[in-house]
C-alpha cells in the first residue's frame, strides 16, 4: 500500500452500539501512526500517537491497536454516544513519505 | 491555555486576488505545519517549519503559494492570484518538538472560497 487509506468512508450506528474502523498505511520505514477526532466546527483533536508494533492505547471508551508489520490500525468505540459523532482521521509517517500523511477519514454518525 | 489560533476563520476572494492566512501556534512550539483540506478528502501537507526555517515546502501546489515564519512563531500562508481550485480549508498545526511521535495541535482552520 502506497497511501493512507481509511474504511469505511462513513458509518451510521445506533447509540449504545460498539463500532470499529480501519486505517491502512505503508508498512515500510514505519515511524508513527496518529489518530485524530474532528468534530464539526472544531479543530482536529489528537486521540492517540502510536509507534510500536502491537501497541494498544485506550482513552475512555475509545481504543486503538497497531500492526506495523502488515500496515494497519483499528480504532474501536465501545457503547457509542451521539457526542462521538465526528470524522476520525488517521495519519502515518512511513513508507516514502517525508511528512505525516493523512487518510480521508471515517465520518461517524451516532443516532440517538 | 491558548491553543493554535488561525485567522480569518472564513475568507471569500474573487479569482485573481491575493490572500494571506495567519497562524498563531502554541507558544514555544518548535514545529509548524500547513495543510490543505479539500471537501471530502483528508488534510494534504503543504509546508513545514522548524522554528523560522522552512524545512519542507514540497506540498505547495504552485509558485503562487508562499509561507513564512520569520521569527519562529506566527506564520503566514500567502496565496497569490487565487484560482477556484484553491478553495479549501487551510489548517495550521504546531507541535512541541521536531519529531512525529508527538501529536499535532490544530487550529480551527481558515475556509477559503474563491469565486
PDB file of C-alpha atoms in Angstrom:
ATOM      1  CA  UNK A   1       0.000   0.000   0.000  1.00  0.00           C
ATOM      2  CA  UNK A   2       1.379   3.379  -1.003  1.00  0.00           C
ATOM      3  CA  UNK A   3      -1.039   5.767   0.656  1.00  0.00           C
ATOM      4  CA  UNK A   4      -3.021   6.008   3.858  1.00  0.00           C
ATOM      5  CA  UNK A   5      -6.479   4.558   3.367  1.00  0.00           C
ATOM      6  CA  UNK A   6      -9.393   4.541   5.780  1.00  0.00           C
ATOM      7  CA  UNK A   7     -12.548   2.465   5.736  1.00  0.00           C
ATOM      8  CA  UNK A   8     -15.416   2.764   5.793  1.00  0.00           C
ATOM      9  CA  UNK A   9     -15.772   6.283   4.415  1.00  0.00           C
ATOM     10  CA  UNK A  10     -18.877   6.822   6.540  1.00  0.00           C
ATOM     11  CA  UNK A  11     -20.779   4.913   9.166  1.00  0.00           C
ATOM     12  CA  UNK A  12     -24.114   5.301  10.957  1.00  0.00           C
ATOM     13  CA  UNK A  13     -24.647   3.422  14.226  1.00  0.00           C
ATOM     14  CA  UNK A  14     -27.264   3.466  16.944  1.00  0.00           C
ATOM     15  CA  UNK A  15     -26.495   4.868  20.369  1.00  0.00           C
ATOM     16  CA  UNK A  16     -25.031   2.101  22.507  1.00  0.00           C
ATOM     17  CA  UNK A  17     -23.562   0.118  19.593  1.00  0.00           C
ATOM     18  CA  UNK A  18     -19.870  -0.619  19.508  1.00  0.00           C
ATOM     19  CA  UNK A  19     -18.054   0.087  16.281  1.00  0.00           C
ATOM     20  CA  UNK A  20     -14.628  -0.014  14.691  1.00  0.00           C
ATOM     21  CA  UNK A  21     -12.874   1.296  11.634  1.00  0.00           C
ATOM     22  CA  UNK A  22      -9.627   0.666   9.821  1.00  0.00           C
ATOM     23  CA  UNK A  23      -6.587   2.630   8.783  1.00  0.00           C
ATOM     24  CA  UNK A  24      -4.125   1.066   6.309  1.00  0.00           C
ATOM     25  CA  UNK A  25      -0.711   2.602   5.741  1.00  0.00           C
ATOM     26  CA  UNK A  26       2.665   1.783   4.162  1.00  0.00           C
ATOM     27  CA  UNK A  27       4.382  -0.729   6.444  1.00  0.00           C
ATOM     28  CA  UNK A  28       7.936   0.036   5.289  1.00  0.00           C
ATOM     29  CA  UNK A  29      10.057   2.575   7.164  1.00  0.00           C
ATOM     30  CA  UNK A  30       7.355   2.938   9.798  1.00  0.00           C
ATOM     31  CA  UNK A  31       7.816   5.666  12.394  1.00  0.00           C
ATOM     32  CA  UNK A  32       4.434   6.722  13.830  1.00  0.00           C
ATOM     33  CA  UNK A  33       0.667   6.422  13.450  1.00  0.00           C
ATOM     34  CA  UNK A  34      -1.696   9.166  14.655  1.00  0.00           C
ATOM     35  CA  UNK A  35      -5.464   9.165  15.241  1.00  0.00           C
ATOM     36  CA  UNK A  36      -7.467  12.411  15.400  1.00  0.00           C
ATOM     37  CA  UNK A  37     -11.125  13.206  16.017  1.00  0.00           C
ATOM     38  CA  UNK A  38     -12.571  16.150  14.093  1.00  0.00           C
ATOM     39  CA  UNK A  39     -15.947  17.431  15.204  1.00  0.00           C
ATOM     40  CA  UNK A  40     -17.864  19.851  13.034  1.00  0.00           C
ATOM     41  CA  UNK A  41     -16.879  23.498  13.605  1.00  0.00           C
ATOM     42  CA  UNK A  42     -13.965  22.482  15.821  1.00  0.00           C
ATOM     43  CA  UNK A  43     -10.299  21.719  15.274  1.00  0.00           C
ATOM     44  CA  UNK A  44      -8.952  18.171  14.891  1.00  0.00           C
ATOM     45  CA  UNK A  45      -8.091  16.769  18.318  1.00  0.00           C
ATOM     46  CA  UNK A  46      -5.395  14.174  18.886  1.00  0.00           C
ATOM     47  CA  UNK A  47      -6.591  10.822  20.246  1.00  0.00           C
ATOM     48  CA  UNK A  48      -3.507   8.621  20.031  1.00  0.00           C
ATOM     49  CA  UNK A  49       0.041   8.544  18.746  1.00  0.00           C
ATOM     50  CA  UNK A  50       1.368   5.015  18.359  1.00  0.00           C
ATOM     51  CA  UNK A  51       4.879   3.982  17.463  1.00  0.00           C
ATOM     52  CA  UNK A  52       5.380   0.325  18.480  1.00  0.00           C
ATOM     53  CA  UNK A  53       4.095  -2.791  16.726  1.00  0.00           C
ATOM     54  CA  UNK A  54       1.405  -4.428  18.842  1.00  0.00           C
ATOM     55  CA  UNK A  55       0.746  -1.187  20.713  1.00  0.00           C
ATOM     56  CA  UNK A  56      -2.729  -0.809  22.193  1.00  0.00           C
ATOM     57  CA  UNK A  57      -3.933   2.510  23.582  1.00  0.00           C
ATOM     58  CA  UNK A  58      -7.141   3.425  25.376  1.00  0.00           C
ATOM     59  CA  UNK A  59      -8.882   6.687  26.229  1.00  0.00           C
ATOM     60  CA  UNK A  60     -12.233   6.169  27.938  1.00  0.00           C
ATOM     61  CA  UNK A  61     -14.474   4.216  25.555  1.00  0.00           C
ATOM     62  CA  UNK A  62     -12.084   4.600  22.621  1.00  0.00           C
ATOM     63  CA  UNK A  63      -9.146   2.295  21.972  1.00  0.00           C
ATOM     64  CA  UNK A  64      -6.732   1.646  19.131  1.00  0.00           C
ATOM     65  CA  UNK A  65      -4.406  -1.133  18.047  1.00  0.00           C
ATOM     66  CA  UNK A  66      -1.411  -1.075  15.749  1.00  0.00           C
ATOM     67  CA  UNK A  67       0.150  -3.672  13.429  1.00  0.00           C
ATOM     68  CA  UNK A  68       3.184  -2.128  11.777  1.00  0.00           C
ATOM     69  CA  UNK A  69       4.265  -5.314  10.007  1.00  0.00           C
ATOM     70  CA  UNK A  70       1.085  -5.544   7.949  1.00  0.00           C
ATOM     71  CA  UNK A  71       0.373  -1.822   7.961  1.00  0.00           C
ATOM     72  CA  UNK A  72      -2.963  -1.380   9.684  1.00  0.00           C
ATOM     73  CA  UNK A  73      -4.519   0.152  12.771  1.00  0.00           C
ATOM     74  CA  UNK A  74      -8.017  -0.300  14.175  1.00  0.00           C
ATOM     75  CA  UNK A  75      -9.953   2.274  16.163  1.00  0.00           C
ATOM     76  CA  UNK A  76     -12.698   0.904  18.425  1.00  0.00           C
ATOM     77  CA  UNK A  77     -15.505   2.802  20.116  1.00  0.00           C
ATOM     78  CA  UNK A  78     -17.420   0.926  22.789  1.00  0.00           C
ATOM     79  CA  UNK A  79     -21.023   1.928  23.536  1.00  0.00           C
ATOM     80  CA  UNK A  80     -21.188   4.794  21.011  1.00  0.00           C
ATOM     81  CA  UNK A  81     -22.789   8.044  22.160  1.00  0.00           C
ATOM     82  CA  UNK A  82     -24.149  10.897  19.996  1.00  0.00           C
ATOM     83  CA  UNK A  83     -21.210  13.055  21.118  1.00  0.00           C
ATOM     84  CA  UNK A  84     -18.879  10.556  19.421  1.00  0.00           C
ATOM     85  CA  UNK A  85     -20.226  11.749  16.065  1.00  0.00           C
ATOM     86  CA  UNK A  86     -17.230  13.163  14.212  1.00  0.00           C
ATOM     87  CA  UNK A  87     -14.757  12.440  11.448  1.00  0.00           C
ATOM     88  CA  UNK A  88     -11.931  10.187  12.607  1.00  0.00           C
ATOM     89  CA  UNK A  89      -8.651  10.773  10.792  1.00  0.00           C
ATOM     90  CA  UNK A  90      -5.548   8.627  10.855  1.00  0.00           C
ATOM     91  CA  UNK A  91      -2.126   9.733   9.671  1.00  0.00           C
ATOM     92  CA  UNK A  92       1.111   7.822   9.266  1.00  0.00           C
ATOM     93  CA  UNK A  93       4.749   8.689   8.951  1.00  0.00           C
ATOM     94  CA  UNK A  94       6.029   5.720   6.982  1.00  0.00           C
ATOM     95  CA  UNK A  95       6.915   4.461   3.538  1.00  0.00           C
ATOM     96  CA  UNK A  96       8.408   7.055   1.252  1.00  0.00           C
ATOM     97  CA  UNK A  97       6.531   9.933   2.861  1.00  0.00           C
ATOM     98  CA  UNK A  98       8.626  12.780   4.201  1.00  0.00           C
ATOM     99  CA  UNK A  99       5.743  14.129   6.266  1.00  0.00           C
ATOM    100  CA  UNK A 100       2.742  12.915   8.214  1.00  0.00           C
ATOM    101  CA  UNK A 101       0.245  11.676   5.589  1.00  0.00           C
ATOM    102  CA  UNK A 102      -3.466  11.695   6.363  1.00  0.00           C
ATOM    103  CA  UNK A 103      -6.227   9.411   5.204  1.00  0.00           C
ATOM    104  CA  UNK A 104      -9.589  10.765   4.037  1.00  0.00           C
ATOM    105  CA  UNK A 105     -11.243   9.944   7.331  1.00  0.00           C
ATOM    106  CA  UNK A 106     -14.211   7.907   8.532  1.00  0.00           C
ATOM    107  CA  UNK A 107     -17.301  10.010   9.219  1.00  0.00           C
ATOM    108  CA  UNK A 108     -19.190   8.505  12.160  1.00  0.00           C
ATOM    109  CA  UNK A 109     -22.783   9.424  12.975  1.00  0.00           C
ATOM    110  CA  UNK A 110     -24.278   8.050  16.189  1.00  0.00           C
ATOM    111  CA  UNK A 111     -28.063   8.127  16.116  1.00  0.00           C
ATOM    112  CA  UNK A 112     -29.890   8.655  19.427  1.00  0.00           C
TER     113      UNK A 112
ATOM    114  CA  UNK B   1      -4.179  27.575  27.870  1.00  0.00           C
ATOM    115  CA  UNK B   2      -4.293  29.147  24.445  1.00  0.00           C
ATOM    116  CA  UNK B   3      -4.391  26.763  21.538  1.00  0.00           C
ATOM    117  CA  UNK B   4      -3.479  27.293  17.906  1.00  0.00           C
ATOM    118  CA  UNK B   5      -5.280  30.316  16.525  1.00  0.00           C
ATOM    119  CA  UNK B   6      -5.998  30.921  12.854  1.00  0.00           C
ATOM    120  CA  UNK B   7      -7.432  33.973  11.169  1.00  0.00           C
ATOM    121  CA  UNK B   8      -9.565  34.785   9.383  1.00  0.00           C
ATOM    122  CA  UNK B   9     -11.981  31.964  10.025  1.00  0.00           C
ATOM    123  CA  UNK B  10     -13.630  32.490   6.643  1.00  0.00           C
ATOM    124  CA  UNK B  11     -12.338  34.255   3.566  1.00  0.00           C
ATOM    125  CA  UNK B  12     -14.087  34.867   0.278  1.00  0.00           C
ATOM    126  CA  UNK B  13     -11.839  36.052  -2.524  1.00  0.00           C
ATOM    127  CA  UNK B  14     -12.504  36.883  -6.135  1.00  0.00           C
ATOM    128  CA  UNK B  15     -10.449  34.915  -8.625  1.00  0.00           C
ATOM    129  CA  UNK B  16      -7.143  36.678  -9.129  1.00  0.00           C
ATOM    130  CA  UNK B  17      -7.000  38.296  -5.685  1.00  0.00           C
ATOM    131  CA  UNK B  18      -4.155  37.702  -3.254  1.00  0.00           C
ATOM    132  CA  UNK B  19      -4.950  36.354   0.222  1.00  0.00           C
ATOM    133  CA  UNK B  20      -2.965  35.986   3.446  1.00  0.00           C
ATOM    134  CA  UNK B  21      -3.845  33.447   6.110  1.00  0.00           C
ATOM    135  CA  UNK B  22      -2.421  33.761   9.602  1.00  0.00           C
ATOM    136  CA  UNK B  23      -1.487  31.121  12.166  1.00  0.00           C
ATOM    137  CA  UNK B  24      -0.560  31.726  15.812  1.00  0.00           C
ATOM    138  CA  UNK B  25       0.887  28.447  17.142  1.00  0.00           C
ATOM    139  CA  UNK B  26       1.065  27.419  20.776  1.00  0.00           C
ATOM    140  CA  UNK B  27       3.820  29.410  22.454  1.00  0.00           C
ATOM    141  CA  UNK B  28       7.124  27.555  22.467  1.00  0.00           C
ATOM    142  CA  UNK B  29       6.133  25.013  19.842  1.00  0.00           C
ATOM    143  CA  UNK B  30       9.059  24.393  17.535  1.00  0.00           C
ATOM    144  CA  UNK B  31       7.248  22.779  14.606  1.00  0.00           C
ATOM    145  CA  UNK B  32       4.539  24.368  12.491  1.00  0.00           C
ATOM    146  CA  UNK B  33       2.661  22.740   9.640  1.00  0.00           C
ATOM    147  CA  UNK B  34       0.234  23.946   6.999  1.00  0.00           C
ATOM    148  CA  UNK B  35      -2.292  21.540   5.486  1.00  0.00           C
ATOM    149  CA  UNK B  36      -4.932  21.998   2.778  1.00  0.00           C
ATOM    150  CA  UNK B  37      -8.188  20.084   3.043  1.00  0.00           C
ATOM    151  CA  UNK B  38     -10.494  19.878   0.057  1.00  0.00           C
ATOM    152  CA  UNK B  39     -14.092  18.771   0.506  1.00  0.00           C
ATOM    153  CA  UNK B  40     -14.368  15.041   1.201  1.00  0.00           C
ATOM    154  CA  UNK B  41     -10.640  14.493   1.466  1.00  0.00           C
ATOM    155  CA  UNK B  42      -8.108  14.306   4.249  1.00  0.00           C
ATOM    156  CA  UNK B  43      -5.668  17.115   5.010  1.00  0.00           C
ATOM    157  CA  UNK B  44      -2.889  17.359   2.406  1.00  0.00           C
ATOM    158  CA  UNK B  45       0.539  18.525   3.526  1.00  0.00           C
ATOM    159  CA  UNK B  46       1.682  21.900   2.232  1.00  0.00           C
ATOM    160  CA  UNK B  47       4.738  23.009   4.190  1.00  0.00           C
ATOM    161  CA  UNK B  48       6.673  22.574   7.449  1.00  0.00           C
ATOM    162  CA  UNK B  49       8.711  24.947   9.607  1.00  0.00           C
ATOM    163  CA  UNK B  50      11.075  24.180  12.424  1.00  0.00           C
ATOM    164  CA  UNK B  51      11.404  27.482  14.252  1.00  0.00           C
ATOM    165  CA  UNK B  52      11.939  30.038  11.476  1.00  0.00           C
ATOM    166  CA  UNK B  53      13.422  27.579   8.990  1.00  0.00           C
ATOM    167  CA  UNK B  54      11.146  26.240   6.279  1.00  0.00           C
ATOM    168  CA  UNK B  55      12.430  22.666   6.108  1.00  0.00           C
ATOM    169  CA  UNK B  56       9.934  21.256   3.651  1.00  0.00           C
ATOM    170  CA  UNK B  57       7.767  23.054   1.112  1.00  0.00           C
ATOM    171  CA  UNK B  58       7.269  20.097  -1.185  1.00  0.00           C
ATOM    172  CA  UNK B  59       3.485  20.155  -0.786  1.00  0.00           C
ATOM    173  CA  UNK B  60       2.933  23.699  -2.020  1.00  0.00           C
ATOM    174  CA  UNK B  61       0.903  23.170  -5.200  1.00  0.00           C
ATOM    175  CA  UNK B  62       2.369  26.033  -7.221  1.00  0.00           C
ATOM    176  CA  UNK B  63       4.624  29.068  -7.025  1.00  0.00           C
ATOM    177  CA  UNK B  64       1.512  31.099  -6.202  1.00  0.00           C
ATOM    178  CA  UNK B  65       1.721  29.675  -2.674  1.00  0.00           C
ATOM    179  CA  UNK B  66       4.228  31.123  -0.249  1.00  0.00           C
ATOM    180  CA  UNK B  67       4.638  30.633   3.509  1.00  0.00           C
ATOM    181  CA  UNK B  68       6.835  32.311   6.069  1.00  0.00           C
ATOM    182  CA  UNK B  69       7.532  32.222   9.798  1.00  0.00           C
ATOM    183  CA  UNK B  70      10.112  34.980  10.179  1.00  0.00           C
ATOM    184  CA  UNK B  71      10.523  34.981  13.962  1.00  0.00           C
ATOM    185  CA  UNK B  72       9.788  31.348  14.605  1.00  0.00           C
ATOM    186  CA  UNK B  73       6.302  31.913  15.998  1.00  0.00           C
ATOM    187  CA  UNK B  74       3.478  33.392  13.877  1.00  0.00           C
ATOM    188  CA  UNK B  75       3.240  32.054  10.337  1.00  0.00           C
ATOM    189  CA  UNK B  76       1.532  33.431   7.251  1.00  0.00           C
ATOM    190  CA  UNK B  77       0.421  31.451   4.217  1.00  0.00           C
ATOM    191  CA  UNK B  78       0.031  33.676   1.181  1.00  0.00           C
ATOM    192  CA  UNK B  79      -1.748  32.707  -2.000  1.00  0.00           C
ATOM    193  CA  UNK B  80      -1.286  34.977  -4.987  1.00  0.00           C
ATOM    194  CA  UNK B  81      -3.716  35.278  -7.901  1.00  0.00           C
ATOM    195  CA  UNK B  82      -6.191  32.881  -6.304  1.00  0.00           C
ATOM    196  CA  UNK B  83      -7.904  30.293  -8.507  1.00  0.00           C
ATOM    197  CA  UNK B  84     -11.129  28.388  -7.903  1.00  0.00           C
ATOM    198  CA  UNK B  85      -9.193  25.200  -7.210  1.00  0.00           C
ATOM    199  CA  UNK B  86      -7.610  26.947  -4.216  1.00  0.00           C
ATOM    200  CA  UNK B  87     -10.992  26.795  -2.436  1.00  0.00           C
ATOM    201  CA  UNK B  88     -10.414  24.602   0.619  1.00  0.00           C
ATOM    202  CA  UNK B  89      -9.947  24.630   4.368  1.00  0.00           C
ATOM    203  CA  UNK B  90      -6.396  25.592   5.305  1.00  0.00           C
ATOM    204  CA  UNK B  91      -5.300  24.030   8.591  1.00  0.00           C
ATOM    205  CA  UNK B  92      -2.331  25.063  10.676  1.00  0.00           C
ATOM    206  CA  UNK B  93      -0.865  22.763  13.325  1.00  0.00           C
ATOM    207  CA  UNK B  94       2.011  23.005  15.750  1.00  0.00           C
ATOM    208  CA  UNK B  95       3.914  20.540  17.905  1.00  0.00           C
ATOM    209  CA  UNK B  96       6.490  20.977  20.644  1.00  0.00           C
ATOM    210  CA  UNK B  97       9.308  19.005  19.041  1.00  0.00           C
ATOM    211  CA  UNK B  98      10.652  18.183  15.630  1.00  0.00           C
ATOM    212  CA  UNK B  99       9.664  14.528  15.530  1.00  0.00           C
ATOM    213  CA  UNK B 100       6.382  12.778  14.733  1.00  0.00           C
ATOM    214  CA  UNK B 101       5.943  10.905  17.990  1.00  0.00           C
ATOM    215  CA  UNK B 102       4.209  13.992  19.418  1.00  0.00           C
ATOM    216  CA  UNK B 103       0.625  14.805  18.446  1.00  0.00           C
ATOM    217  CA  UNK B 104      -0.149  17.826  16.301  1.00  0.00           C
ATOM    218  CA  UNK B 105      -2.239  20.640  17.801  1.00  0.00           C
ATOM    219  CA  UNK B 106      -4.528  22.061  15.148  1.00  0.00           C
ATOM    220  CA  UNK B 107      -6.235  25.393  14.736  1.00  0.00           C
ATOM    221  CA  UNK B 108      -9.849  25.713  13.609  1.00  0.00           C
ATOM    222  CA  UNK B 109      -8.755  26.357  10.042  1.00  0.00           C
ATOM    223  CA  UNK B 110      -9.485  29.067   7.507  1.00  0.00           C
ATOM    224  CA  UNK B 111     -12.169  28.241   4.959  1.00  0.00           C
ATOM    225  CA  UNK B 112     -11.211  29.931   1.696  1.00  0.00           C
ATOM    226  CA  UNK B 113     -13.791  30.281  -1.049  1.00  0.00           C
ATOM    227  CA  UNK B 114     -12.641  31.643  -4.391  1.00  0.00           C
ATOM    228  CA  UNK B 115     -15.460  32.918  -6.590  1.00  0.00           C
TER     229      UNK B 115
END
